[in-house]
Amino acid sequence: MDCLREIEGKQAHDPIFIEKMNKSSPRCICVPGPVIVGAGPSGLATAACLKERGIPSILLERSNCIASLWQLKTYDRLRLHLPKQFCELPLMGFPSEFPTYPSKQQFVDYLEAYAKRFEIRPRFNETVSQAEYDATIRFWRVKTTVGGQKCGVEEMEYLCRWLVVATGENAEAVVPEIEGSDEFGGDIRHTSLYKSGEEFRGKRVLVVGCGNSGMEVCLDLCNHDAMPSLVVRDTVHVLPQEMLGKSTFGLSMWLLKWLPMRLVDKLLLVVSWLMLGDTARFGLDRPLLGPLQLKNLSGKTPVLDAGTLAKIKSGHIRVFPGIKRLKRYAVEFVNGRCEDFDAIILATGYRSNVPSWLKESEMFSRKDGLPRRPFPNGWKGESGLYSVGFTKRGLLGVAMDAKRIAQDIESCWKAKAPFARSLLLPHSTSP
Ligand SMILES: Cc1cc2nc3c(=O)[nH]c(=O)nc-3n(C[C@H](O)[C@H](O)[C@H](O)COP(=O)(O)OP(=O)(O)OC[C@H]3O[C@@H](n4cnc5c(N)ncnc54)[C@H](O)[C@@H]3O)c2cc1C
């Protein structure tokens, strides 16, 4: 460490080194603080926590706005699934006048206000195409493509000591291959492109996938007088959104302070049974493991029912097993039944895109693009690499990661401050 400081001290005063770092290419920028990839809630929270500690950062975002998942890829009726107190980013709460479950627009407004308050100005339309640690100079090399079709594509390179991966668990839509997709005559689209049931009024729509999104899209379709059906291939835990006058999530967190998880799961299932009845009767079999244990082990989130189950019970939403193949305007299911449909919505989830751009395989699994080490230890890797928002614990996990990362970087930042400050450039968000 002393040796490193000595080298850095020398480098800080070595004009040739600084010249090489900053001007080896006109499109190469040497960044004194961390580079954060992704300006969703995770990237914003990390930038704010760093700023609070006086550390400037650069935030790179592929789209043209903050929180692009929320602004561009979600349906109109979306509200936070969890009460607002579990979805706050660090250092700034939700406005008190917001409802318990803020709407998508309210959440976006909150994030805009957050970015404004901490003066976070991401570099938009800049997609990180590759990031790799260069052991010879002990910096991360982060390559980006800037702009798009209209303004042409330019390439940039950032050199930084700390790299924060904040590209999210939901970076790319998962679109399954279904036999006969080419043959199907109607619209097939992922939920990331679904906005409202309005355009499906009067249509027979098959929703594939029974997570929170699939269930809510079905309800939205019902509310717009479409005729939705739901494909349920796996077992699923459906819980009421509220129990005994409290949010189910909040109640679970509170019970976990006193009781073991298995017992809390049992209580949740008893109350769910009393409130919702036996969901297996409607084609929604429950997994063998309880909802919290399952979430803990596999990350699979229970569905918090916002009214869909009542529509299934009343027959407004029909439930089908897995799809065998698609035909011109019909779907054949694995049980041999064949039904007519006008459109198919794929509520088949998302995946991380980290393996496509991060040239590293110690911290992140190349298989699923998530940190290999389980929660709560997945946030820190080697050589100044960090991850935020990959805990499968939503915004609560985001806040925890962001605070830890800022704290950790601060300790190195102080040690390396003279060197880092010598590289300060106007591109960074100044503290
Ligand atoms: C429909 C839906 C509802 C949800 N509801 C809740 C909820 O109620 N409560 C909760 O806690 N969680 C909820 N979640 C989980 C949600 O993912 C998180 O709350 C939150 O959006 C995660 O923030 P993030 O910044 O980690 O990821 P994201 O919001 O996905 O942001 C990642 C950003 O990185 C950018 N990016 C990706 N790749 C690159 C690249 N190569 N270069 C540059 N930029 C890149 C993306 O464009 C994006 O803007 C919900 C998710 C969905 C899909």
mmCIF file of N, CA and C and ligand atoms in Angstrom, residues 36-45 59-70 72-75 78-83 86-89 101-102 107 111 123-130 143-145 165-172 191 212-213 216 241 249 304 349-350 352-354 356-357 388-391 393-398, ligand 1:
data_model
loop_
_atom_site.group_PDB
_atom_site.id
_atom_site.type_symbol
_atom_site.label_atom_id
_atom_site.label_comp_id
_atom_site.label_asym_id
_atom_site.label_seq_id
_atom_site.Cartn_x
_atom_site.Cartn_y
_atom_site.Cartn_z
ATOM 1 N N ILE A 36 -19.950 5.275 -12.662
ATOM 2 C CA ILE A 36 -21.144 4.473 -12.343
ATOM 3 C C ILE A 36 -21.866 4.185 -13.652
ATOM 4 N N VAL A 37 -22.179 2.916 -13.884
ATOM 5 C CA VAL A 37 -22.857 2.549 -15.138
ATOM 6 C C VAL A 37 -24.333 2.321 -14.857
ATOM 7 N N GLY A 38 -25.196 3.186 -15.405
ATOM 8 C CA GLY A 38 -26.651 3.058 -15.236
ATOM 9 C C GLY A 38 -27.208 4.141 -14.332
ATOM 10 N N ALA A 39 -28.183 4.907 -14.869
ATOM 11 C CA ALA A 39 -28.783 5.996 -14.072
ATOM 12 C C ALA A 39 -30.202 5.654 -13.651
ATOM 13 N N GLY A 40 -30.395 4.409 -13.191
ATOM 14 C CA GLY A 40 -31.652 4.040 -12.544
ATOM 15 C C GLY A 40 -31.557 4.415 -11.069
ATOM 16 N N PRO A 41 -32.510 3.966 -10.243
ATOM 17 C CA PRO A 41 -32.440 4.262 -8.813
ATOM 18 C C PRO A 41 -31.092 3.889 -8.184
ATOM 19 N N SER A 42 -30.492 2.778 -8.623
ATOM 20 C CA SER A 42 -29.209 2.340 -8.031
ATOM 21 C C SER A 42 -28.083 3.321 -8.322
ATOM 22 N N GLY A 43 -27.960 3.724 -9.589
ATOM 23 C CA GLY A 43 -26.900 4.657 -9.969
ATOM 24 C C GLY A 43 -27.097 5.999 -9.292
ATOM 25 N N LEU A 44 -28.335 6.474 -9.245
ATOM 26 C CA LEU A 44 -28.621 7.767 -8.617
ATOM 27 C C LEU A 44 -28.287 7.727 -7.128
ATOM 28 N N ALA A 45 -28.714 6.642 -6.457
ATOM 29 C CA ALA A 45 -28.474 6.525 -5.009
ATOM 30 C C ALA A 45 -26.974 6.506 -4.712
ATOM 31 N N LEU A 59 -21.679 9.397 -14.202
ATOM 32 C CA LEU A 59 -22.788 8.451 -14.335
ATOM 33 C C LEU A 59 -23.077 8.292 -15.826
ATOM 34 N N LEU A 60 -22.955 7.070 -16.327
ATOM 35 C CA LEU A 60 -23.168 6.819 -17.757
ATOM 36 C C LEU A 60 -24.497 6.104 -17.954
ATOM 37 N N GLU A 61 -25.332 6.601 -18.851
ATOM 38 C CA GLU A 61 -26.662 6.030 -19.050
ATOM 39 C C GLU A 61 -26.938 5.851 -20.545
ATOM 40 N N ARG A 62 -27.368 4.648 -20.909
ATOM 41 C CA ARG A 62 -27.564 4.363 -22.337
ATOM 42 C C ARG A 62 -28.787 5.064 -22.918
ATOM 43 N N SER A 63 -29.783 5.332 -22.084
ATOM 44 C CA SER A 63 -30.993 5.947 -22.652
ATOM 45 C C SER A 63 -30.930 7.467 -22.462
ATOM 46 N N ASN A 64 -32.034 8.140 -22.785
ATOM 47 C CA ASN A 64 -31.997 9.610 -22.768
ATOM 48 C C ASN A 64 -32.628 10.207 -21.514
ATOM 49 N N CYS A 65 -32.817 9.371 -20.477
ATOM 50 C CA CYS A 65 -33.441 9.877 -19.247
ATOM 51 C C CYS A 65 -32.982 9.038 -18.062
ATOM 52 N N ILE A 66 -33.227 9.558 -16.860
ATOM 53 C CA ILE A 66 -32.948 8.745 -15.675
ATOM 54 C C ILE A 66 -34.068 7.706 -15.545
ATOM 55 N N ALA A 67 -33.797 6.645 -14.777
ATOM 56 C CA ALA A 67 -34.798 5.608 -14.480
ATOM 57 C C ALA A 67 -35.558 5.167 -15.729
ATOM 58 N N SER A 68 -34.810 4.777 -16.755
ATOM 59 C CA SER A 68 -35.447 4.450 -18.042
ATOM 60 C C SER A 68 -36.382 3.253 -17.916
ATOM 61 N N LEU A 69 -36.075 2.319 -17.001
ATOM 62 C CA LEU A 69 -36.979 1.171 -16.826
ATOM 63 C C LEU A 69 -38.371 1.684 -16.455
ATOM 64 N N TRP A 70 -38.399 2.618 -15.501
ATOM 65 C CA TRP A 70 -39.682 3.130 -15.007
ATOM 66 C C TRP A 70 -40.336 4.059 -16.019
ATOM 67 N N LEU A 72 -39.763 4.330 -19.413
ATOM 68 C CA LEU A 72 -39.992 3.893 -20.796
ATOM 69 C C LEU A 72 -40.529 2.470 -20.926
ATOM 70 N N LYS A 73 -40.363 1.648 -19.893
ATOM 71 C CA LYS A 73 -40.661 0.225 -20.103
ATOM 72 C C LYS A 73 -41.728 -0.328 -19.157
ATOM 73 N N THR A 74 -42.496 0.538 -18.535
ATOM 74 C CA THR A 74 -43.519 0.013 -17.624
ATOM 75 C C THR A 74 -44.910 0.511 -18.016
ATOM 76 N N TYR A 75 -45.904 -0.234 -17.566
ATOM 77 C CA TYR A 75 -47.297 0.058 -17.932
ATOM 78 C C TYR A 75 -47.851 1.219 -17.098
ATOM 79 N N LEU A 78 -49.013 1.062 -13.255
ATOM 80 C CA LEU A 78 -48.043 0.589 -12.256
ATOM 81 C C LEU A 78 -47.937 1.518 -11.051
ATOM 82 N N ARG A 79 -47.937 0.924 -9.892
ATOM 83 C CA ARG A 79 -47.633 1.604 -8.633
ATOM 84 C C ARG A 79 -46.524 0.813 -7.966
ATOM 85 N N LEU A 80 -45.825 1.420 -7.019
ATOM 86 C CA LEU A 80 -44.849 0.644 -6.255
ATOM 87 C C LEU A 80 -45.587 -0.527 -5.613
ATOM 88 N N HIS A 81 -44.963 -1.695 -5.658
ATOM 89 C CA HIS A 81 -45.613 -2.874 -5.067
ATOM 90 C C HIS A 81 -45.497 -2.870 -3.550
ATOM 91 N N LEU A 82 -44.468 -2.178 -3.075
ATOM 92 C CA LEU A 82 -44.237 -2.148 -1.630
ATOM 93 C C LEU A 82 -44.526 -0.746 -1.109
ATOM 94 N N PRO A 83 -44.913 -0.608 0.173
ATOM 95 C CA PRO A 83 -45.180 0.722 0.714
ATOM 96 C C PRO A 83 -43.957 1.633 0.596
ATOM 97 N N PHE A 86 -40.441 1.514 2.274
ATOM 98 C CA PHE A 86 -39.464 0.474 1.924
ATOM 99 C C PHE A 86 -38.824 0.734 0.563
ATOM 100 N N CYS A 87 -39.161 1.856 -0.052
ATOM 101 C CA CYS A 87 -38.658 2.126 -1.412
ATOM 102 C C CYS A 87 -37.885 3.437 -1.494
ATOM 103 N N GLU A 88 -37.568 4.037 -0.354
ATOM 104 C CA GLU A 88 -36.849 5.323 -0.367
ATOM 105 C C GLU A 88 -35.382 5.129 -0.690
ATOM 106 N N LEU A 89 -34.839 6.083 -1.423
ATOM 107 C CA LEU A 89 -33.393 6.078 -1.641
ATOM 108 C C LEU A 89 -32.740 6.781 -0.452
ATOM 109 N N TYR A 101 -48.679 3.711 -1.625
ATOM 110 C CA TYR A 101 -48.127 3.049 -2.816
ATOM 111 C C TYR A 101 -48.061 4.085 -3.943
ATOM 112 N N PRO A 102 -46.968 4.843 -4.056
ATOM 113 C CA PRO A 102 -46.892 5.890 -5.081
ATOM 114 C C PRO A 102 -47.063 5.324 -6.499
ATOM 115 N N PHE A 107 -43.282 8.176 -8.548
ATOM 116 C CA PHE A 107 -41.947 7.642 -8.279
ATOM 117 C C PHE A 107 -40.912 8.316 -9.193
ATOM 118 N N LEU A 111 -37.662 10.630 -8.233
ATOM 119 C CA LEU A 111 -36.289 10.393 -8.707
ATOM 120 C C LEU A 111 -35.717 11.638 -9.396
ATOM 121 N N ARG A 123 -24.498 11.311 -17.990
ATOM 122 C CA ARG A 123 -24.167 11.491 -19.419
ATOM 123 C C ARG A 123 -25.085 10.537 -20.170
ATOM 124 N N PHE A 124 -26.127 11.108 -20.773
ATOM 125 C CA PHE A 124 -27.158 10.296 -21.429
ATOM 126 C C PHE A 124 -26.702 9.810 -22.804
ATOM 127 N N ASN A 125 -27.452 8.838 -23.314
ATOM 128 C CA ASN A 125 -27.191 8.258 -24.649
ATOM 129 C C ASN A 125 -25.763 7.737 -24.758
ATOM 130 N N GLU A 126 -25.251 7.236 -23.666
ATOM 131 C CA GLU A 126 -23.899 6.708 -23.659
ATOM 132 C C GLU A 126 -23.938 5.272 -23.121
ATOM 133 N N THR A 127 -23.774 4.330 -24.034
ATOM 134 C CA THR A 127 -23.886 2.909 -23.671
ATOM 135 C C THR A 127 -22.508 2.330 -23.401
ATOM 136 N N VAL A 128 -22.353 1.720 -22.248
ATOM 137 C CA VAL A 128 -21.069 1.069 -21.953
ATOM 138 C C VAL A 128 -21.009 -0.236 -22.740
ATOM 139 N N SER A 129 -20.052 -0.307 -23.645
ATOM 140 C CA SER A 129 -19.944 -1.497 -24.494
ATOM 141 C C SER A 129 -18.914 -2.482 -23.945
ATOM 142 N N GLN A 130 -17.965 -1.958 -23.150
ATOM 143 C CA GLN A 130 -16.940 -2.838 -22.575
ATOM 144 C C GLN A 130 -16.284 -2.167 -21.370
ATOM 145 N N LYS A 143 -15.283 1.507 -21.964
ATOM 146 C CA LYS A 143 -15.520 2.001 -23.334
ATOM 147 C C LYS A 143 -17.015 2.208 -23.549
ATOM 148 N N THR A 144 -17.336 3.323 -24.215
ATOM 149 C CA THR A 144 -18.756 3.595 -24.459
ATOM 150 C C THR A 144 -18.980 3.957 -25.921
ATOM 151 N N THR A 145 -20.217 3.766 -26.333
ATOM 152 C CA THR A 145 -20.637 4.312 -27.629
ATOM 153 C C THR A 145 -21.628 5.426 -27.314
ATOM 154 N N VAL A 165 -21.168 -0.989 -10.944
ATOM 155 C CA VAL A 165 -22.133 -1.572 -11.889
ATOM 156 C C VAL A 165 -23.544 -1.346 -11.354
ATOM 157 N N ALA A 166 -24.317 -0.536 -12.066
ATOM 158 C CA ALA A 166 -25.694 -0.221 -11.619
ATOM 159 C C ALA A 166 -26.670 -0.387 -12.776
ATOM 160 N N THR A 167 -26.428 -1.426 -13.586
ATOM 161 C CA THR A 167 -27.247 -1.609 -14.784
ATOM 162 C C THR A 167 -28.516 -2.420 -14.518
ATOM 163 N N GLY A 168 -28.668 -2.911 -13.280
ATOM 164 C CA GLY A 168 -29.940 -3.503 -12.878
ATOM 165 C C GLY A 168 -30.130 -4.972 -13.215
ATOM 166 N N GLU A 169 -31.038 -5.568 -12.434
ATOM 167 C CA GLU A 169 -31.405 -6.976 -12.655
ATOM 168 C C GLU A 169 -32.364 -7.084 -13.845
ATOM 169 N N ASN A 170 -32.869 -5.924 -14.285
ATOM 170 C CA ASN A 170 -33.920 -5.924 -15.322
ATOM 171 C C ASN A 170 -33.456 -5.201 -16.593
ATOM 172 N N ALA A 171 -32.193 -5.396 -16.966
ATOM 173 C CA ALA A 171 -31.647 -4.614 -18.085
ATOM 174 C C ALA A 171 -32.217 -5.021 -19.444
ATOM 175 N N GLU A 172 -32.442 -6.302 -19.641
ATOM 176 C CA GLU A 172 -32.945 -6.763 -20.947
ATOM 177 C C GLU A 172 -34.179 -7.637 -20.763
ATOM 178 N N THR A 191 -43.974 -7.362 -21.857
ATOM 179 C CA THR A 191 -44.614 -6.350 -20.995
ATOM 180 C C THR A 191 -43.858 -5.021 -21.018
ATOM 181 N N ASN A 212 -45.768 -10.648 -10.606
ATOM 182 C CA ASN A 212 -46.542 -9.423 -10.322
ATOM 183 C C ASN A 212 -46.965 -8.711 -11.609
ATOM 184 N N SER A 213 -46.059 -8.646 -12.613
ATOM 185 C CA SER A 213 -46.393 -7.943 -13.862
ATOM 186 C C SER A 213 -47.506 -8.654 -14.623
ATOM 187 N N GLU A 216 -50.837 -8.217 -12.947
ATOM 188 C CA GLU A 216 -51.366 -6.851 -13.033
ATOM 189 C C GLU A 216 -51.815 -6.494 -14.443
ATOM 190 N N GLN A 241 -52.100 -8.026 -0.684
ATOM 191 C CA GLN A 241 -51.145 -6.915 -0.552
ATOM 192 C C GLN A 241 -51.115 -6.412 0.893
ATOM 193 N N PHE A 249 -45.774 -6.950 3.325
ATOM 194 C CA PHE A 249 -44.317 -6.852 3.388
ATOM 195 C C PHE A 249 -43.878 -6.301 4.748
ATOM 196 N N LEU A 304 -48.083 -10.060 -4.934
ATOM 197 C CA LEU A 304 -48.924 -9.328 -3.985
ATOM 198 C C LEU A 304 -50.190 -8.948 -4.736
ATOM 199 N N GLY A 349 -40.388 -11.600 -17.803
ATOM 200 C CA GLY A 349 -39.311 -11.078 -16.962
ATOM 201 C C GLY A 349 -38.145 -10.468 -17.717
ATOM 202 N N TYR A 350 -37.092 -10.260 -16.951
ATOM 203 C CA TYR A 350 -35.916 -9.546 -17.442
ATOM 204 C C TYR A 350 -34.655 -10.275 -16.986
ATOM 205 N N SER A 352 -30.139 -9.565 -16.312
ATOM 206 C CA SER A 352 -28.998 -8.646 -16.251
ATOM 207 C C SER A 352 -28.232 -8.705 -17.581
ATOM 208 N N ASN A 353 -27.602 -7.593 -17.974
ATOM 209 C CA ASN A 353 -26.801 -7.608 -19.216
ATOM 210 C C ASN A 353 -25.297 -7.505 -18.925
ATOM 211 N N VAL A 354 -24.926 -7.675 -17.654
ATOM 212 C CA VAL A 354 -23.515 -7.453 -17.262
ATOM 213 C C VAL A 354 -22.523 -8.298 -18.076
ATOM 214 N N SER A 356 -22.455 -9.119 -21.011
ATOM 215 C CA SER A 356 -22.264 -8.639 -22.388
ATOM 216 C C SER A 356 -21.246 -7.502 -22.465
ATOM 217 N N TRP A 357 -20.953 -6.830 -21.347
ATOM 218 C CA TRP A 357 -20.012 -5.702 -21.439
ATOM 219 C C TRP A 357 -18.889 -5.726 -20.403
ATOM 220 N N VAL A 388 -24.363 -2.477 -7.387
ATOM 221 C CA VAL A 388 -25.476 -1.949 -6.605
ATOM 222 C C VAL A 388 -26.778 -2.344 -7.280
ATOM 223 N N GLY A 389 -27.724 -2.854 -6.457
ATOM 224 C CA GLY A 389 -29.040 -3.184 -7.010
ATOM 225 C C GLY A 389 -29.159 -4.591 -7.563
ATOM 226 N N PHE A 390 -28.274 -5.512 -7.132
ATOM 227 C CA PHE A 390 -28.357 -6.896 -7.622
ATOM 228 C C PHE A 390 -28.659 -7.855 -6.464
ATOM 229 N N THR A 391 -29.450 -7.405 -5.504
ATOM 230 C CA THR A 391 -29.672 -8.222 -4.309
ATOM 231 C C THR A 391 -30.988 -8.995 -4.361
ATOM 232 N N ARG A 393 -33.661 -7.690 -3.818
ATOM 233 C CA ARG A 393 -34.417 -7.117 -2.713
ATOM 234 C C ARG A 393 -34.924 -5.718 -3.046
ATOM 235 N N GLY A 394 -35.118 -5.465 -4.320
ATOM 236 C CA GLY A 394 -35.719 -4.214 -4.779
ATOM 237 C C GLY A 394 -34.980 -2.980 -4.276
ATOM 238 N N LEU A 395 -35.746 -1.931 -4.027
ATOM 239 C CA LEU A 395 -35.157 -0.628 -3.689
ATOM 240 C C LEU A 395 -34.548 -0.615 -2.289
ATOM 241 N N LEU A 396 -35.030 -1.515 -1.444
ATOM 242 C CA LEU A 396 -34.449 -1.631 -0.101
ATOM 243 C C LEU A 396 -32.991 -2.093 -0.220
ATOM 244 N N GLY A 397 -32.762 -3.064 -1.084
ATOM 245 C CA GLY A 397 -31.400 -3.567 -1.334
ATOM 246 C C GLY A 397 -30.533 -2.500 -1.992
ATOM 247 N N VAL A 398 -31.140 -1.715 -2.879
ATOM 248 C CA VAL A 398 -30.415 -0.631 -3.560
ATOM 249 C C VAL A 398 -29.838 0.338 -2.533
HETATM 250 C C1 LIG B 1 -42.664 -3.552 -13.292
HETATM 251 C C2 LIG B 1 -41.707 -3.452 -12.143
HETATM 252 C C3 LIG B 1 -42.145 -3.016 -10.893
HETATM 253 C C4 LIG B 1 -41.273 -2.924 -9.812
HETATM 254 N N1 LIG B 1 -41.745 -2.500 -8.602
HETATM 255 C C5 LIG B 1 -40.893 -2.422 -7.553
HETATM 256 C C6 LIG B 1 -41.345 -1.940 -6.275
HETATM 257 O O1 LIG B 1 -42.500 -1.611 -6.087
HETATM 258 N N2 LIG B 1 -40.461 -1.872 -5.245
HETATM 259 C C7 LIG B 1 -39.156 -2.237 -5.418
HETATM 260 O O2 LIG B 1 -38.392 -2.150 -4.456
HETATM 261 N N3 LIG B 1 -38.704 -2.682 -6.616
HETATM 262 C C8 LIG B 1 -39.528 -2.779 -7.674
HETATM 263 N N4 LIG B 1 -39.070 -3.233 -8.894
HETATM 264 C C9 LIG B 1 -37.694 -3.660 -9.031
HETATM 265 C C10 LIG B 1 -36.909 -2.597 -9.801
HETATM 266 O O3 LIG B 1 -36.091 -3.226 -10.694
HETATM 267 C C11 LIG B 1 -36.130 -1.711 -8.896
HETATM 268 O O4 LIG B 1 -36.981 -1.087 -8.035
HETATM 269 C C12 LIG B 1 -35.307 -0.608 -9.579
HETATM 270 O O5 LIG B 1 -35.765 -0.161 -10.827
HETATM 271 C C13 LIG B 1 -33.917 -1.109 -9.719
HETATM 272 O O6 LIG B 1 -33.114 -0.015 -10.010
HETATM 273 P P1 LIG B 1 -31.732 -0.194 -10.752
HETATM 274 O O7 LIG B 1 -31.179 1.171 -10.886
HETATM 275 O O8 LIG B 1 -30.933 -1.243 -10.069
HETATM 276 O O9 LIG B 1 -32.102 -0.801 -12.183
HETATM 277 P P2 LIG B 1 -32.874 -0.088 -13.378
HETATM 278 O O10 LIG B 1 -34.013 0.692 -12.883
HETATM 279 O O11 LIG B 1 -33.134 -1.180 -14.356
HETATM 280 O O12 LIG B 1 -31.793 0.932 -13.980
HETATM 281 C C14 LIG B 1 -30.631 0.488 -14.662
HETATM 282 C C15 LIG B 1 -30.212 1.550 -15.681
HETATM 283 O O13 LIG B 1 -29.009 1.112 -16.318
HETATM 284 C C16 LIG B 1 -29.066 1.456 -17.687
HETATM 285 N N5 LIG B 1 -28.159 0.566 -18.426
HETATM 286 C C17 LIG B 1 -28.258 -0.770 -18.614
HETATM 287 N N6 LIG B 1 -27.219 -1.216 -19.339
HETATM 288 C C18 LIG B 1 -26.424 -0.149 -19.609
HETATM 289 C C19 LIG B 1 -25.193 0.013 -20.317
HETATM 290 N N7 LIG B 1 -24.545 -1.019 -20.868
HETATM 291 N N8 LIG B 1 -24.664 1.269 -20.412
HETATM 292 C C20 LIG B 1 -25.291 2.352 -19.836
HETATM 293 N N9 LIG B 1 -26.466 2.233 -19.160
HETATM 294 C C21 LIG B 1 -27.024 1.000 -19.037
HETATM 295 C C22 LIG B 1 -30.534 1.248 -18.050
HETATM 296 O O14 LIG B 1 -30.891 1.962 -19.218
HETATM 297 C C23 LIG B 1 -31.236 1.742 -16.793
HETATM 298 O O15 LIG B 1 -31.595 3.102 -16.888
HETATM 299 C C24 LIG B 1 -39.925 -3.300 -9.986
HETATM 300 C C25 LIG B 1 -39.478 -3.738 -11.241
HETATM 301 C C26 LIG B 1 -40.352 -3.805 -12.310
HETATM 302 C C27 LIG B 1 -39.848 -4.287 -13.647
#
